[in-house]
């Protein structure tokens, strides 16, 4: 069965960096686009970024563009999110999701919590 | 990248049908067929209920259906059950290759 397991979250000071990982199993990772979606405490879902199966095409939400970088290692079946210059409003649970069809996430991880303190 | 507009809450009695709207623009909902709907229980990951406006993933009850007219998409839950009480989010692919979510709708079963 499809499994997505995020890791790398924690408490970090504003302005610092953090790298999240998403380990994928149970499907052909190299054949699917992948997304990062976050949810601030008590708030709704916010799309962060995606990366196509080829690993070269990426898109970002305006709120993270220039600060976050999505990447993947198809040999390790792992998705990454490098988060630089973190801000307090980046505090959220970060989920990775497998793309089914142009933006629809068919499978989701349980998420990893990132807390940015001032 | 403005969020799609959903009602904050919708309620209904068991057995009834309810509809959740999702209003966007010609740059997202109105632009293509890539509208999705998710169900989320507190503390849990979202679950895909509808994709490509009206397609159901394997295993999703046929009580859930989706539609779209112009810049507004809708999710209908028929034969409402207590287990349907959750938060529901719509999302859409956009003309600039990003994804935008709605603010979420809390469904209450009375």
mmCIF file with all atom_site columns, C-alpha atoms in Angstrom:
data_model
loop_
_atom_site.group_PDB
_atom_site.id
_atom_site.type_symbol
_atom_site.label_atom_id
_atom_site.label_alt_id
_atom_site.label_comp_id
_atom_site.label_asym_id
_atom_site.label_entity_id
_atom_site.label_seq_id
_atom_site.pdbx_PDB_ins_code
_atom_site.Cartn_x
_atom_site.Cartn_y
_atom_site.Cartn_z
_atom_site.occupancy
_atom_site.B_iso_or_equiv
_atom_site.pdbx_formal_charge
_atom_site.auth_seq_id
_atom_site.auth_comp_id
_atom_site.auth_asym_id
_atom_site.auth_atom_id
_atom_site.pdbx_PDB_model_num
ATOM 1   C CA . UNK A 1 1   ? 0.000   0.000  0.000   1.00 0.00 ? 1   UNK A CA 1
ATOM 2   C CA . UNK A 1 2   ? 1.050   3.573  -0.570  1.00 0.00 ? 2   UNK A CA 1
ATOM 3   C CA . UNK A 1 3   ? 2.930   5.075  2.350   1.00 0.00 ? 3   UNK A CA 1
ATOM 4   C CA . UNK A 1 4   ? 4.270   8.596  2.755   1.00 0.00 ? 4   UNK A CA 1
ATOM 5   C CA . UNK A 1 5   ? 6.226   9.448  5.895   1.00 0.00 ? 5   UNK A CA 1
ATOM 6   C CA . UNK A 1 6   ? 7.389   12.986 6.577   1.00 0.00 ? 6   UNK A CA 1
ATOM 7   C CA . UNK A 1 7   ? 10.258  13.883 8.877   1.00 0.00 ? 7   UNK A CA 1
ATOM 8   C CA . UNK A 1 8   ? 12.515  16.794 9.730   1.00 0.00 ? 8   UNK A CA 1
ATOM 9   C CA . UNK A 1 9   ? 10.083  19.075 11.510  1.00 0.00 ? 9   UNK A CA 1
ATOM 10  C CA . UNK A 1 10  ? 10.868  20.804 14.782  1.00 0.00 ? 10  UNK A CA 1
ATOM 11  C CA . UNK A 1 11  ? 11.246  24.141 16.510  1.00 0.00 ? 11  UNK A CA 1
ATOM 12  C CA . UNK A 1 12  ? 13.449  26.699 14.788  1.00 0.00 ? 12  UNK A CA 1
ATOM 13  C CA . UNK A 1 13  ? 14.077  30.405 15.197  1.00 0.00 ? 13  UNK A CA 1
ATOM 14  C CA . UNK A 1 14  ? 12.886  32.937 12.680  1.00 0.00 ? 14  UNK A CA 1
ATOM 15  C CA . UNK A 1 15  ? 15.404  33.418 9.866   1.00 0.00 ? 15  UNK A CA 1
ATOM 16  C CA . UNK A 1 16  ? 16.877  29.938 10.167  1.00 0.00 ? 16  UNK A CA 1
ATOM 17  C CA . UNK A 1 17  ? 16.574  26.944 7.848   1.00 0.00 ? 17  UNK A CA 1
ATOM 18  C CA . UNK A 1 18  ? 15.061  23.465 7.987   1.00 0.00 ? 18  UNK A CA 1
ATOM 19  C CA . UNK A 1 19  ? 14.856  20.579 5.529   1.00 0.00 ? 19  UNK A CA 1
ATOM 20  C CA . UNK A 1 20  ? 11.863  18.285 5.442   1.00 0.00 ? 20  UNK A CA 1
ATOM 21  C CA . UNK A 1 21  ? 11.887  14.802 3.943   1.00 0.00 ? 21  UNK A CA 1
ATOM 22  C CA . UNK A 1 22  ? 9.088   12.564 2.714   1.00 0.00 ? 22  UNK A CA 1
ATOM 23  C CA . UNK A 1 23  ? 9.887   8.879  2.325   1.00 0.00 ? 23  UNK A CA 1
ATOM 24  C CA . UNK A 1 24  ? 7.635   7.181  -0.212  1.00 0.00 ? 24  UNK A CA 1
ATOM 25  C CA . UNK A 1 25  ? 6.861   3.500  -0.652  1.00 0.00 ? 25  UNK A CA 1
ATOM 26  C CA . UNK A 1 26  ? 4.234   1.250  -2.204  1.00 0.00 ? 26  UNK A CA 1
ATOM 27  C CA . UNK A 1 27  ? 4.158   2.900  -5.620  1.00 0.00 ? 27  UNK A CA 1
ATOM 28  C CA . UNK A 1 28  ? 6.407   3.938  -8.473  1.00 0.00 ? 28  UNK A CA 1
ATOM 29  C CA . UNK A 1 29  ? 7.740   7.153  -6.970  1.00 0.00 ? 29  UNK A CA 1
ATOM 30  C CA . UNK A 1 30  ? 9.564   8.243  -10.129 1.00 0.00 ? 30  UNK A CA 1
ATOM 31  C CA . UNK A 1 31  ? 6.311   8.139  -12.086 1.00 0.00 ? 31  UNK A CA 1
ATOM 32  C CA . UNK A 1 32  ? 4.376   10.671 -10.032 1.00 0.00 ? 32  UNK A CA 1
ATOM 33  C CA . UNK A 1 33  ? 4.397   14.354 -9.324  1.00 0.00 ? 33  UNK A CA 1
ATOM 34  C CA . UNK A 1 34  ? 4.528   15.269 -5.642  1.00 0.00 ? 34  UNK A CA 1
ATOM 35  C CA . UNK A 1 35  ? 3.234   18.144 -3.537  1.00 0.00 ? 35  UNK A CA 1
ATOM 36  C CA . UNK A 1 36  ? 3.907   19.817 -0.219  1.00 0.00 ? 36  UNK A CA 1
ATOM 37  C CA . UNK A 1 37  ? 0.808   21.195 1.508   1.00 0.00 ? 37  UNK A CA 1
ATOM 38  C CA . UNK A 1 38  ? 0.778   22.866 4.906   1.00 0.00 ? 38  UNK A CA 1
ATOM 39  C CA . UNK A 1 39  ? -1.812  23.592 7.560   1.00 0.00 ? 39  UNK A CA 1
ATOM 40  C CA . UNK A 1 40  ? -1.272  26.204 10.239  1.00 0.00 ? 40  UNK A CA 1
ATOM 41  C CA . UNK A 1 41  ? -2.744  25.371 13.651  1.00 0.00 ? 41  UNK A CA 1
ATOM 42  C CA . UNK A 1 42  ? -6.524  25.689 13.497  1.00 0.00 ? 42  UNK A CA 1
ATOM 43  C CA . UNK A 1 43  ? -6.422  26.904 9.882   1.00 0.00 ? 43  UNK A CA 1
ATOM 44  C CA . UNK A 1 44  ? -7.122  25.512 6.442   1.00 0.00 ? 44  UNK A CA 1
ATOM 45  C CA . UNK A 1 45  ? -4.960  23.787 3.878   1.00 0.00 ? 45  UNK A CA 1
ATOM 46  C CA . UNK A 1 46  ? -2.404  25.807 1.913   1.00 0.00 ? 46  UNK A CA 1
ATOM 47  C CA . UNK A 1 47  ? -0.576  24.446 -1.110  1.00 0.00 ? 47  UNK A CA 1
ATOM 48  C CA . UNK A 1 48  ? 3.163   25.105 -0.875  1.00 0.00 ? 48  UNK A CA 1
ATOM 49  C CA . UNK A 1 49  ? 4.890   23.610 -3.901  1.00 0.00 ? 49  UNK A CA 1
ATOM 50  C CA . UNK A 1 50  ? 4.972   20.757 -6.335  1.00 0.00 ? 50  UNK A CA 1
ATOM 51  C CA . UNK A 1 51  ? 7.524   18.940 -8.453  1.00 0.00 ? 51  UNK A CA 1
ATOM 52  C CA . UNK A 1 52  ? 6.794   16.939 -11.547 1.00 0.00 ? 52  UNK A CA 1
ATOM 53  C CA . UNK A 1 53  ? 7.909   13.335 -12.001 1.00 0.00 ? 53  UNK A CA 1
ATOM 54  C CA . UNK A 1 54  ? 10.868  14.422 -14.121 1.00 0.00 ? 54  UNK A CA 1
ATOM 55  C CA . UNK A 1 55  ? 12.273  16.321 -11.156 1.00 0.00 ? 55  UNK A CA 1
ATOM 56  C CA . UNK A 1 56  ? 13.000  19.413 -13.221 1.00 0.00 ? 56  UNK A CA 1
ATOM 57  C CA . UNK A 1 57  ? 9.677   21.240 -13.242 1.00 0.00 ? 57  UNK A CA 1
ATOM 58  C CA . UNK A 1 58  ? 8.676   22.936 -10.008 1.00 0.00 ? 58  UNK A CA 1
ATOM 59  C CA . UNK A 1 59  ? 6.080   25.488 -8.942  1.00 0.00 ? 59  UNK A CA 1
ATOM 60  C CA . UNK A 1 60  ? 5.648   27.451 -5.720  1.00 0.00 ? 60  UNK A CA 1
ATOM 61  C CA . UNK A 1 61  ? 3.047   29.445 -3.850  1.00 0.00 ? 61  UNK A CA 1
ATOM 62  C CA . UNK A 1 62  ? 3.821   33.158 -3.760  1.00 0.00 ? 62  UNK A CA 1
ATOM 63  C CA . UNK A 1 63  ? 4.124   32.977 0.027   1.00 0.00 ? 63  UNK A CA 1
ATOM 64  C CA . UNK A 1 64  ? 7.221   30.737 -0.166  1.00 0.00 ? 64  UNK A CA 1
ATOM 65  C CA . UNK A 1 65  ? 8.735   31.573 -3.544  1.00 0.00 ? 65  UNK A CA 1
ATOM 66  C CA . UNK A 1 66  ? 12.403  32.445 -3.222  1.00 0.00 ? 66  UNK A CA 1
ATOM 67  C CA . UNK A 1 67  ? 12.642  30.930 0.275   1.00 0.00 ? 67  UNK A CA 1
ATOM 68  C CA . UNK A 1 68  ? 11.603  27.287 -0.181  1.00 0.00 ? 68  UNK A CA 1
ATOM 69  C CA . UNK A 1 69  ? 12.996  24.722 -2.625  1.00 0.00 ? 69  UNK A CA 1
ATOM 70  C CA . UNK A 1 70  ? 11.284  21.456 -3.494  1.00 0.00 ? 70  UNK A CA 1
ATOM 71  C CA . UNK A 1 71  ? 13.379  18.582 -4.821  1.00 0.00 ? 71  UNK A CA 1
ATOM 72  C CA . UNK A 1 72  ? 13.335  14.833 -5.133  1.00 0.00 ? 72  UNK A CA 1
ATOM 73  C CA . UNK A 1 73  ? 15.709  11.894 -5.259  1.00 0.00 ? 73  UNK A CA 1
ATOM 74  C CA . UNK A 1 74  ? 14.031  9.199  -7.319  1.00 0.00 ? 74  UNK A CA 1
ATOM 75  C CA . UNK A 1 75  ? 16.813  6.732  -6.472  1.00 0.00 ? 75  UNK A CA 1
ATOM 76  C CA . UNK A 1 76  ? 15.938  7.088  -2.788  1.00 0.00 ? 76  UNK A CA 1
ATOM 77  C CA . UNK A 1 77  ? 12.153  7.450  -3.272  1.00 0.00 ? 77  UNK A CA 1
ATOM 78  C CA . UNK A 1 78  ? 12.334  10.635 -1.253  1.00 0.00 ? 78  UNK A CA 1
ATOM 79  C CA . UNK A 1 79  ? 10.854  14.109 -1.602  1.00 0.00 ? 79  UNK A CA 1
ATOM 80  C CA . UNK A 1 80  ? 12.434  17.131 0.065   1.00 0.00 ? 80  UNK A CA 1
ATOM 81  C CA . UNK A 1 81  ? 11.499  20.663 1.054   1.00 0.00 ? 81  UNK A CA 1
ATOM 82  C CA . UNK A 1 82  ? 14.367  23.001 1.875   1.00 0.00 ? 82  UNK A CA 1
ATOM 83  C CA . UNK A 1 83  ? 12.999  25.913 3.865   1.00 0.00 ? 83  UNK A CA 1
ATOM 84  C CA . UNK A 1 84  ? 15.230  28.958 4.257   1.00 0.00 ? 84  UNK A CA 1
ATOM 85  C CA . UNK A 1 85  ? 14.660  32.308 5.946   1.00 0.00 ? 85  UNK A CA 1
ATOM 86  C CA . UNK A 1 86  ? 11.775  30.864 7.926   1.00 0.00 ? 86  UNK A CA 1
ATOM 87  C CA . UNK A 1 87  ? 9.126   33.185 9.297   1.00 0.00 ? 87  UNK A CA 1
ATOM 88  C CA . UNK A 1 88  ? 6.732   32.842 12.217  1.00 0.00 ? 88  UNK A CA 1
ATOM 89  C CA . UNK A 1 89  ? 3.825   32.467 9.785   1.00 0.00 ? 89  UNK A CA 1
ATOM 90  C CA . UNK A 1 90  ? 5.470   29.370 8.277   1.00 0.00 ? 90  UNK A CA 1
ATOM 91  C CA . UNK A 1 91  ? 4.462   27.517 11.456  1.00 0.00 ? 91  UNK A CA 1
ATOM 92  C CA . UNK A 1 92  ? 2.314   24.587 10.320  1.00 0.00 ? 92  UNK A CA 1
ATOM 93  C CA . UNK A 1 93  ? 2.008   20.871 9.837   1.00 0.00 ? 93  UNK A CA 1
ATOM 94  C CA . UNK A 1 94  ? 3.630   20.064 6.504   1.00 0.00 ? 94  UNK A CA 1
ATOM 95  C CA . UNK A 1 95  ? 2.172   17.185 4.490   1.00 0.00 ? 95  UNK A CA 1
ATOM 96  C CA . UNK A 1 96  ? 3.552   15.581 1.368   1.00 0.00 ? 96  UNK A CA 1
ATOM 97  C CA . UNK A 1 97  ? 1.061   14.210 -1.143  1.00 0.00 ? 97  UNK A CA 1
ATOM 98  C CA . UNK A 1 98  ? 1.188   12.117 -4.296  1.00 0.00 ? 98  UNK A CA 1
ATOM 99  C CA . UNK A 1 99  ? -0.311  13.781 -7.358  1.00 0.00 ? 99  UNK A CA 1
ATOM 100 C CA . UNK A 1 100 ? -3.091  11.916 -9.113  1.00 0.00 ? 100 UNK A CA 1
ATOM 101 C CA . UNK A 1 101 ? -4.136  14.457 -11.700 1.00 0.00 ? 101 UNK A CA 1
ATOM 102 C CA . UNK A 1 102 ? -2.978  18.067 -11.993 1.00 0.00 ? 102 UNK A CA 1
ATOM 103 C CA . UNK A 1 103 ? -3.120  19.126 -8.396  1.00 0.00 ? 103 UNK A CA 1
ATOM 104 C CA . UNK A 1 104 ? -5.198  16.392 -6.786  1.00 0.00 ? 104 UNK A CA 1
ATOM 105 C CA . UNK A 1 105 ? -3.424  14.608 -3.963  1.00 0.00 ? 105 UNK A CA 1
ATOM 106 C CA . UNK A 1 106 ? -4.448  10.963 -3.926  1.00 0.00 ? 106 UNK A CA 1
ATOM 107 C CA . UNK A 1 107 ? -2.318  9.928  -0.944  1.00 0.00 ? 107 UNK A CA 1
ATOM 108 C CA . UNK A 1 108 ? -1.076  11.984 1.969   1.00 0.00 ? 108 UNK A CA 1
ATOM 109 C CA . UNK A 1 109 ? 1.400   11.587 4.775   1.00 0.00 ? 109 UNK A CA 1
ATOM 110 C CA . UNK A 1 110 ? 0.430   12.335 8.363   1.00 0.00 ? 110 UNK A CA 1
ATOM 111 C CA . UNK A 1 111 ? 2.605   15.428 8.346   1.00 0.00 ? 111 UNK A CA 1
ATOM 112 C CA . UNK A 1 112 ? 5.488   16.895 10.312  1.00 0.00 ? 112 UNK A CA 1
ATOM 113 C CA . UNK A 1 113 ? 5.105   19.949 12.532  1.00 0.00 ? 113 UNK A CA 1
ATOM 114 C CA . UNK A 1 114 ? 7.305   22.975 11.949  1.00 0.00 ? 114 UNK A CA 1
ATOM 115 C CA . UNK A 1 115 ? 7.252   25.655 14.626  1.00 0.00 ? 115 UNK A CA 1
ATOM 116 C CA . UNK A 1 116 ? 9.033   28.926 13.940  1.00 0.00 ? 116 UNK A CA 1
ATOM 117 C CA . UNK A 1 117 ? 9.669   31.070 16.986  1.00 0.00 ? 117 UNK A CA 1
ATOM 118 C CA . UNK A 1 118 ? 10.514  34.740 17.089  1.00 0.00 ? 118 UNK A CA 1
ATOM 119 C CA . UNK B 2 1   ? -3.278  33.301 -5.604  1.00 0.00 ? 1   UNK B CA 1
ATOM 120 C CA . UNK B 2 2   ? -6.422  34.106 -3.635  1.00 0.00 ? 2   UNK B CA 1
ATOM 121 C CA . UNK B 2 3   ? -8.114  31.238 -1.839  1.00 0.00 ? 3   UNK B CA 1
ATOM 122 C CA . UNK B 2 4   ? -11.289 29.766 -3.252  1.00 0.00 ? 4   UNK B CA 1
ATOM 123 C CA . UNK B 2 5   ? -14.461 30.743 -1.394  1.00 0.00 ? 5   UNK B CA 1
ATOM 124 C CA . UNK B 2 6   ? -16.365 28.131 0.589   1.00 0.00 ? 6   UNK B CA 1
ATOM 125 C CA . UNK B 2 7   ? -19.094 28.561 3.214   1.00 0.00 ? 7   UNK B CA 1
ATOM 126 C CA . UNK B 2 8   ? -17.684 28.251 6.715   1.00 0.00 ? 8   UNK B CA 1
ATOM 127 C CA . UNK B 2 9   ? -20.266 25.698 7.747   1.00 0.00 ? 9   UNK B CA 1
ATOM 128 C CA . UNK B 2 10  ? -23.058 23.538 6.377   1.00 0.00 ? 10  UNK B CA 1
ATOM 129 C CA . UNK B 2 11  ? -25.341 21.299 8.365   1.00 0.00 ? 11  UNK B CA 1
ATOM 130 C CA . UNK B 2 12  ? -27.986 18.689 7.720   1.00 0.00 ? 12  UNK B CA 1
ATOM 131 C CA . UNK B 2 13  ? -29.902 15.876 9.326   1.00 0.00 ? 13  UNK B CA 1
ATOM 132 C CA . UNK B 2 14  ? -29.102 12.202 8.774   1.00 0.00 ? 14  UNK B CA 1
ATOM 133 C CA . UNK B 2 15  ? -30.420 11.029 5.434   1.00 0.00 ? 15  UNK B CA 1
ATOM 134 C CA . UNK B 2 16  ? -30.615 14.499 3.947   1.00 0.00 ? 16  UNK B CA 1
ATOM 135 C CA . UNK B 2 17  ? -28.500 15.874 1.123   1.00 0.00 ? 17  UNK B CA 1
ATOM 136 C CA . UNK B 2 18  ? -26.218 18.854 1.477   1.00 0.00 ? 18  UNK B CA 1
ATOM 137 C CA . UNK B 2 19  ? -24.196 20.816 -1.049  1.00 0.00 ? 19  UNK B CA 1
ATOM 138 C CA . UNK B 2 20  ? -20.968 22.725 -0.462  1.00 0.00 ? 20  UNK B CA 1
ATOM 139 C CA . UNK B 2 21  ? -20.047 25.426 -2.943  1.00 0.00 ? 21  UNK B CA 1
ATOM 140 C CA . UNK B 2 22  ? -16.563 26.465 -4.007  1.00 0.00 ? 22  UNK B CA 1
ATOM 141 C CA . UNK B 2 23  ? -16.290 29.760 -5.825  1.00 0.00 ? 23  UNK B CA 1
ATOM 142 C CA . UNK B 2 24  ? -13.246 30.721 -7.845  1.00 0.00 ? 24  UNK B CA 1
ATOM 143 C CA . UNK B 2 25  ? -12.325 32.654 -10.949 1.00 0.00 ? 25  UNK B CA 1
ATOM 144 C CA . UNK B 2 26  ? -11.639 32.147 -14.635 1.00 0.00 ? 26  UNK B CA 1
ATOM 145 C CA . UNK B 2 27  ? -8.011  31.607 -13.627 1.00 0.00 ? 27  UNK B CA 1
ATOM 146 C CA . UNK B 2 28  ? -8.710  28.537 -11.552 1.00 0.00 ? 28  UNK B CA 1
ATOM 147 C CA . UNK B 2 29  ? -12.089 26.771 -11.151 1.00 0.00 ? 29  UNK B CA 1
ATOM 148 C CA . UNK B 2 30  ? -13.437 28.163 -14.406 1.00 0.00 ? 30  UNK B CA 1
ATOM 149 C CA . UNK B 2 31  ? -10.309 27.371 -16.373 1.00 0.00 ? 31  UNK B CA 1
ATOM 150 C CA . UNK B 2 32  ? -10.186 23.584 -16.391 1.00 0.00 ? 32  UNK B CA 1
ATOM 151 C CA . UNK B 2 33  ? -11.549 20.303 -15.047 1.00 0.00 ? 33  UNK B CA 1
ATOM 152 C CA . UNK B 2 34  ? -8.976  19.971 -12.264 1.00 0.00 ? 34  UNK B CA 1
ATOM 153 C CA . UNK B 2 35  ? -11.116 20.611 -9.231  1.00 0.00 ? 35  UNK B CA 1
ATOM 154 C CA . UNK B 2 36  ? -10.719 18.314 -6.232  1.00 0.00 ? 36  UNK B CA 1
ATOM 155 C CA . UNK B 2 37  ? -12.485 17.832 -2.907  1.00 0.00 ? 37  UNK B CA 1
ATOM 156 C CA . UNK B 2 38  ? -11.000 16.550 0.354   1.00 0.00 ? 38  UNK B CA 1
ATOM 157 C CA . UNK B 2 39  ? -12.430 15.323 3.626   1.00 0.00 ? 39  UNK B CA 1
ATOM 158 C CA . UNK B 2 40  ? -10.443 15.905 6.808   1.00 0.00 ? 40  UNK B CA 1
ATOM 159 C CA . UNK B 2 41  ? -11.094 14.724 10.344  1.00 0.00 ? 41  UNK B CA 1
ATOM 160 C CA . UNK B 2 42  ? -9.429  16.620 13.232  1.00 0.00 ? 42  UNK B CA 1
ATOM 161 C CA . UNK B 2 43  ? -5.789  15.705 13.579  1.00 0.00 ? 43  UNK B CA 1
ATOM 162 C CA . UNK B 2 44  ? -5.843  13.522 10.477  1.00 0.00 ? 44  UNK B CA 1
ATOM 163 C CA . UNK B 2 45  ? -4.486  13.859 6.971   1.00 0.00 ? 45  UNK B CA 1
ATOM 164 C CA . UNK B 2 46  ? -6.888  14.965 4.224   1.00 0.00 ? 46  UNK B CA 1
ATOM 165 C CA . UNK B 2 47  ? -8.545  12.272 2.109   1.00 0.00 ? 47  UNK B CA 1
ATOM 166 C CA . UNK B 2 48  ? -9.291  12.775 -1.576  1.00 0.00 ? 48  UNK B CA 1
ATOM 167 C CA . UNK B 2 49  ? -13.025 12.399 -2.224  1.00 0.00 ? 49  UNK B CA 1
ATOM 168 C CA . UNK B 2 50  ? -13.439 13.858 -5.726  1.00 0.00 ? 50  UNK B CA 1
ATOM 169 C CA . UNK B 2 51  ? -10.969 14.749 -8.487  1.00 0.00 ? 51  UNK B CA 1
ATOM 170 C CA . UNK B 2 52  ? -11.381 16.207 -11.963 1.00 0.00 ? 52  UNK B CA 1
ATOM 171 C CA . UNK B 2 53  ? -14.656 17.845 -10.884 1.00 0.00 ? 53  UNK B CA 1
ATOM 172 C CA . UNK B 2 54  ? -16.705 14.663 -10.595 1.00 0.00 ? 54  UNK B CA 1
ATOM 173 C CA . UNK B 2 55  ? -14.474 11.602 -10.518 1.00 0.00 ? 55  UNK B CA 1
ATOM 174 C CA . UNK B 2 56  ? -14.433 9.418  -7.396  1.00 0.00 ? 56  UNK B CA 1
ATOM 175 C CA . UNK B 2 57  ? -11.288 7.561  -6.362  1.00 0.00 ? 57  UNK B CA 1
ATOM 176 C CA . UNK B 2 58  ? -11.658 3.873  -5.728  1.00 0.00 ? 58  UNK B CA 1
ATOM 177 C CA . UNK B 2 59  ? -13.231 3.215  -2.341  1.00 0.00 ? 59  UNK B CA 1
ATOM 178 C CA . UNK B 2 60  ? -15.061 6.532  -1.973  1.00 0.00 ? 60  UNK B CA 1
ATOM 179 C CA . UNK B 2 61  ? -18.777 6.188  -1.403  1.00 0.00 ? 61  UNK B CA 1
ATOM 180 C CA . UNK B 2 62  ? -21.066 7.101  -4.304  1.00 0.00 ? 62  UNK B CA 1
ATOM 181 C CA . UNK B 2 63  ? -22.956 9.309  -1.843  1.00 0.00 ? 63  UNK B CA 1
ATOM 182 C CA . UNK B 2 64  ? -20.296 11.895 -2.689  1.00 0.00 ? 64  UNK B CA 1
ATOM 183 C CA . UNK B 2 65  ? -20.616 13.650 -6.025  1.00 0.00 ? 65  UNK B CA 1
ATOM 184 C CA . UNK B 2 66  ? -19.089 16.710 -7.638  1.00 0.00 ? 66  UNK B CA 1
ATOM 185 C CA . UNK B 2 67  ? -20.084 19.169 -10.312 1.00 0.00 ? 67  UNK B CA 1
ATOM 186 C CA . UNK B 2 68  ? -19.076 22.513 -11.765 1.00 0.00 ? 68  UNK B CA 1
ATOM 187 C CA . UNK B 2 69  ? -20.774 25.429 -13.450 1.00 0.00 ? 69  UNK B CA 1
ATOM 188 C CA . UNK B 2 70  ? -18.678 28.325 -14.636 1.00 0.00 ? 70  UNK B CA 1
ATOM 189 C CA . UNK B 2 71  ? -16.401 29.492 -11.837 1.00 0.00 ? 71  UNK B CA 1
ATOM 190 C CA . UNK B 2 72  ? -18.198 27.558 -9.103  1.00 0.00 ? 72  UNK B CA 1
ATOM 191 C CA . UNK B 2 73  ? -17.753 23.930 -8.158  1.00 0.00 ? 73  UNK B CA 1
ATOM 192 C CA . UNK B 2 74  ? -19.968 21.966 -5.805  1.00 0.00 ? 74  UNK B CA 1
ATOM 193 C CA . UNK B 2 75  ? -19.732 18.872 -3.633  1.00 0.00 ? 75  UNK B CA 1
ATOM 194 C CA . UNK B 2 76  ? -22.968 17.092 -2.777  1.00 0.00 ? 76  UNK B CA 1
ATOM 195 C CA . UNK B 2 77  ? -23.247 14.557 -0.002  1.00 0.00 ? 77  UNK B CA 1
ATOM 196 C CA . UNK B 2 78  ? -26.448 12.536 -0.253  1.00 0.00 ? 78  UNK B CA 1
ATOM 197 C CA . UNK B 2 79  ? -27.891 10.310 2.459   1.00 0.00 ? 79  UNK B CA 1
ATOM 198 C CA . UNK B 2 80  ? -25.950 12.235 5.102   1.00 0.00 ? 80  UNK B CA 1
ATOM 199 C CA . UNK B 2 81  ? -24.418 10.025 7.799   1.00 0.00 ? 81  UNK B CA 1
ATOM 200 C CA . UNK B 2 82  ? -22.876 10.870 11.160  1.00 0.00 ? 82  UNK B CA 1
ATOM 201 C CA . UNK B 2 83  ? -19.472 9.767  9.852   1.00 0.00 ? 83  UNK B CA 1
ATOM 202 C CA . UNK B 2 84  ? -19.646 12.535 7.239   1.00 0.00 ? 84  UNK B CA 1
ATOM 203 C CA . UNK B 2 85  ? -19.139 15.141 9.960   1.00 0.00 ? 85  UNK B CA 1
ATOM 204 C CA . UNK B 2 86  ? -15.743 16.596 9.061   1.00 0.00 ? 86  UNK B CA 1
ATOM 205 C CA . UNK B 2 87  ? -14.057 19.506 7.336   1.00 0.00 ? 87  UNK B CA 1
ATOM 206 C CA . UNK B 2 88  ? -14.192 19.630 3.548   1.00 0.00 ? 88  UNK B CA 1
ATOM 207 C CA . UNK B 2 89  ? -11.816 21.502 1.266   1.00 0.00 ? 89  UNK B CA 1
ATOM 208 C CA . UNK B 2 90  ? -11.961 22.186 -2.443  1.00 0.00 ? 90  UNK B CA 1
ATOM 209 C CA . UNK B 2 91  ? -8.903  22.848 -4.550  1.00 0.00 ? 91  UNK B CA 1
ATOM 210 C CA . UNK B 2 92  ? -8.219  23.814 -8.126  1.00 0.00 ? 92  UNK B CA 1
ATOM 211 C CA . UNK B 2 93  ? -5.314  23.785 -10.519 1.00 0.00 ? 93  UNK B CA 1
ATOM 212 C CA . UNK B 2 94  ? -4.698  27.257 -11.916 1.00 0.00 ? 94  UNK B CA 1
ATOM 213 C CA . UNK B 2 95  ? -3.683  28.755 -15.246 1.00 0.00 ? 95  UNK B CA 1
ATOM 214 C CA . UNK B 2 96  ? -0.242  29.510 -13.794 1.00 0.00 ? 96  UNK B CA 1
ATOM 215 C CA . UNK B 2 97  ? 0.345   25.886 -12.819 1.00 0.00 ? 97  UNK B CA 1
ATOM 216 C CA . UNK B 2 98  ? -0.196  26.367 -9.110  1.00 0.00 ? 98  UNK B CA 1
ATOM 217 C CA . UNK B 2 99  ? -2.840  24.894 -6.822  1.00 0.00 ? 99  UNK B CA 1
ATOM 218 C CA . UNK B 2 100 ? -5.250  26.905 -4.705  1.00 0.00 ? 100 UNK B CA 1
ATOM 219 C CA . UNK B 2 101 ? -7.411  25.616 -1.847  1.00 0.00 ? 101 UNK B CA 1
ATOM 220 C CA . UNK B 2 102 ? -10.675 26.845 -0.458  1.00 0.00 ? 102 UNK B CA 1
ATOM 221 C CA . UNK B 2 103 ? -10.919 28.001 3.122   1.00 0.00 ? 103 UNK B CA 1
ATOM 222 C CA . UNK B 2 104 ? -12.736 24.867 4.211   1.00 0.00 ? 104 UNK B CA 1
ATOM 223 C CA . UNK B 2 105 ? -16.292 24.002 5.237   1.00 0.00 ? 105 UNK B CA 1
ATOM 224 C CA . UNK B 2 106 ? -17.260 22.349 8.496   1.00 0.00 ? 106 UNK B CA 1
ATOM 225 C CA . UNK B 2 107 ? -20.063 19.863 7.958   1.00 0.00 ? 107 UNK B CA 1
ATOM 226 C CA . UNK B 2 108 ? -22.240 19.169 10.971  1.00 0.00 ? 108 UNK B CA 1
ATOM 227 C CA . UNK B 2 109 ? -24.717 16.305 11.117  1.00 0.00 ? 109 UNK B CA 1
ATOM 228 C CA . UNK B 2 110 ? -27.592 17.412 13.329  1.00 0.00 ? 110 UNK B CA 1
#
